Amino acid sequence: MNKHKILVVDDEIAIQDFINNLLVQENYVVETCDGNGALKIAQSFQPDLVLLDVMMPAINGIEISNKLKSNPVTKNIPVILMSGSRGLIEAPERSNQVEGTLEKPFTIESLLECINRFFDTRQKKKTA
């Protein structure tokens, strides 16, 4: 039974709810928040993965990712960036700062494939 913890950071409540409901059905433990709560929740929740929207009003996902990676408590938490703009999530300077990208709009299948691929790859690295 899967009990990986995932933090979903998005400014749109509908997207938070959609991803939360889907991942809970897949036996993930999920927390959701907007950009303002991301750093604090990441520190306390210690997720196995953060799904992070890039375009948010108060603080954008790139800033949040940089702060997560520069904090000793959260620096090892993997991040998958989500955005409707491919250029924002696939910029060369971000390639070694995040563990993956997911282009919006995404399907249920592409979301689950992205997450499962991440955890499968991570598991293979642990057993190798």
Tab-separated table of C-alpha atoms in Angstrom:
chain	number	residue	atom	x	y	z
A	1	MET	CA	0.000	0.000	0.000
A	2	ASN	CA	1.371	3.373	-1.062
A	3	LYS	CA	1.853	5.946	1.679
A	4	HIS	CA	4.108	8.486	-0.028
A	5	LYS	CA	3.430	12.043	1.107
A	6	ILE	CA	2.820	14.695	-1.548
A	7	LEU	CA	2.469	18.445	-1.084
A	8	VAL	CA	0.407	20.148	-3.792
A	9	VAL	CA	1.075	23.884	-4.125
A	10	ASP	CA	-1.271	25.784	-6.420
A	11	ASP	CA	-3.163	29.065	-6.135
A	12	GLU	CA	-6.306	27.551	-7.662
A	13	ILE	CA	-8.452	25.745	-5.091
A	14	ALA	CA	-10.130	23.686	-7.830
A	15	ILE	CA	-6.758	22.278	-8.931
A	16	GLN	CA	-5.746	21.613	-5.321
A	17	ASP	CA	-9.006	19.736	-4.731
A	18	PHE	CA	-8.802	17.806	-8.004
A	19	ILE	CA	-5.236	16.606	-7.389
A	20	ASN	CA	-5.920	15.919	-3.716
A	21	ASN	CA	-8.970	13.772	-4.447
A	22	LEU	CA	-7.179	11.850	-7.173
A	23	LEU	CA	-4.037	11.168	-5.135
A	24	VAL	CA	-5.931	10.172	-1.995
A	25	GLN	CA	-7.757	7.559	-4.110
A	26	GLU	CA	-4.308	6.305	-5.157
A	27	ASN	CA	-3.329	5.961	-1.454
A	28	TYR	CA	-1.039	8.971	-1.259
A	29	VAL	CA	-1.040	11.182	1.827
A	30	VAL	CA	-1.702	14.699	0.541
A	31	GLU	CA	-1.478	18.250	1.853
A	32	THR	CA	-2.483	21.233	-0.280
A	33	CYS	CA	-1.800	24.944	-0.014
A	34	ASP	CA	-1.210	28.076	-2.027
A	35	GLY	CA	2.212	29.641	-2.440
A	36	ASN	CA	2.050	31.541	0.845
A	37	GLY	CA	1.900	28.393	2.974
A	38	ALA	CA	4.266	26.215	0.964
A	39	LEU	CA	7.511	26.729	2.857
A	40	LYS	CA	6.019	26.308	6.310
A	41	ILE	CA	3.991	23.243	5.360
A	42	ALA	CA	6.950	21.651	3.557
A	43	GLN	CA	9.027	22.003	6.728
A	44	SER	CA	6.403	20.458	8.998
A	45	PHE	CA	4.863	17.870	6.612
A	46	GLN	CA	8.201	16.726	5.109
A	47	PRO	CA	6.651	15.420	1.877
A	48	ASP	CA	8.284	12.845	-0.358
A	49	LEU	CA	7.414	15.067	-3.331
A	50	VAL	CA	6.158	18.602	-4.008
A	51	LEU	CA	3.920	19.323	-7.016
A	52	LEU	CA	4.513	23.042	-7.479
A	53	ASP	CA	2.652	25.446	-9.756
A	54	VAL	CA	4.930	28.054	-11.310
A	55	MET	CA	2.477	30.904	-11.944
A	56	MET	CA	1.050	32.125	-8.622
A	57	PRO	CA	0.324	35.713	-7.575
A	58	ALA	CA	2.031	36.276	-4.205
A	59	ILE	CA	5.135	34.125	-4.662
A	60	ASN	CA	5.860	32.123	-7.785
A	61	GLY	CA	6.874	28.483	-7.898
A	62	ILE	CA	10.442	29.227	-8.983
A	63	GLU	CA	10.975	31.355	-5.865
A	64	ILE	CA	9.440	28.652	-3.682
A	65	SER	CA	11.594	25.958	-5.277
A	66	ASN	CA	14.729	28.048	-4.732
A	67	LYS	CA	13.818	28.630	-1.088
A	68	LEU	CA	13.079	24.929	-0.546
A	69	LYS	CA	16.429	23.954	-2.090
A	70	SER	CA	18.367	26.527	-0.033
A	71	ASN	CA	16.831	25.510	3.317
A	72	PRO	CA	18.696	22.690	5.132
A	73	VAL	CA	15.392	21.225	6.374
A	74	THR	CA	13.765	21.037	2.922
A	75	LYS	CA	16.679	20.944	0.470
A	76	ASN	CA	16.296	17.225	-0.285
A	77	ILE	CA	12.553	17.339	-0.967
A	78	PRO	CA	12.017	16.628	-4.677
A	79	VAL	CA	10.022	19.138	-6.717
A	80	ILE	CA	7.968	18.700	-9.880
A	81	LEU	CA	7.062	22.033	-11.490
A	82	MET	CA	3.631	22.474	-13.089
A	83	SER	CA	2.794	25.217	-15.576
A	84	GLY	CA	0.780	26.012	-18.656
A	85	SER	CA	3.927	27.533	-20.145
A	86	ARG	CA	6.449	24.944	-21.307
A	87	GLY	CA	9.177	27.611	-21.400
A	88	LEU	CA	8.766	28.330	-17.692
A	89	ILE	CA	9.150	24.721	-16.605
A	90	GLU	CA	11.783	23.551	-19.058
A	91	ALA	CA	14.279	26.407	-18.838
A	92	PRO	CA	17.831	24.997	-18.909
A	93	GLU	CA	18.824	26.750	-15.683
A	94	ARG	CA	16.138	24.794	-13.815
A	95	SER	CA	17.079	21.349	-15.090
A	96	ASN	CA	19.175	20.445	-12.057
A	97	GLN	CA	16.972	22.254	-9.519
A	98	VAL	CA	13.845	20.157	-9.997
A	99	GLU	CA	13.147	16.486	-10.458
A	100	GLY	CA	10.500	16.835	-13.142
A	101	THR	CA	7.950	18.925	-14.960
A	102	LEU	CA	4.271	18.590	-15.773
A	103	GLU	CA	2.631	20.749	-18.392
A	104	LYS	CA	-0.872	22.091	-17.699
A	105	PRO	CA	-3.494	21.249	-18.614
A	106	PHE	CA	-2.725	17.664	-17.742
A	107	THR	CA	-4.832	14.548	-17.831
A	108	ILE	CA	-5.367	12.208	-14.905
A	109	GLU	CA	-3.202	9.682	-16.719
A	110	SER	CA	-0.323	12.113	-17.318
A	111	LEU	CA	-0.377	13.303	-13.702
A	112	LEU	CA	-0.281	9.762	-12.327
A	113	GLU	CA	2.330	8.719	-14.887
A	114	CYS	CA	4.583	11.610	-13.870
A	115	ILE	CA	4.267	10.822	-10.152
A	116	ASN	CA	4.603	7.059	-10.587
A	117	ARG	CA	7.623	7.490	-12.869
A	118	PHE	CA	9.257	9.667	-10.230
A	119	PHE	CA	8.684	7.161	-7.408
A	120	ASP	CA	9.612	4.168	-9.626
A	121	THR	CA	12.894	5.838	-10.616
A	122	ARG	CA	13.614	6.740	-7.014
A	123	GLN	CA	12.917	3.176	-5.869
A	124	LYS	CA	15.217	1.737	-8.535
A	125	LYS	CA	18.022	4.058	-7.398
A	126	LYS	CA	17.585	2.874	-3.781
A	127	THR	CA	17.749	-0.801	-4.717
A	128	ALA	CA	20.660	-0.441	-7.140
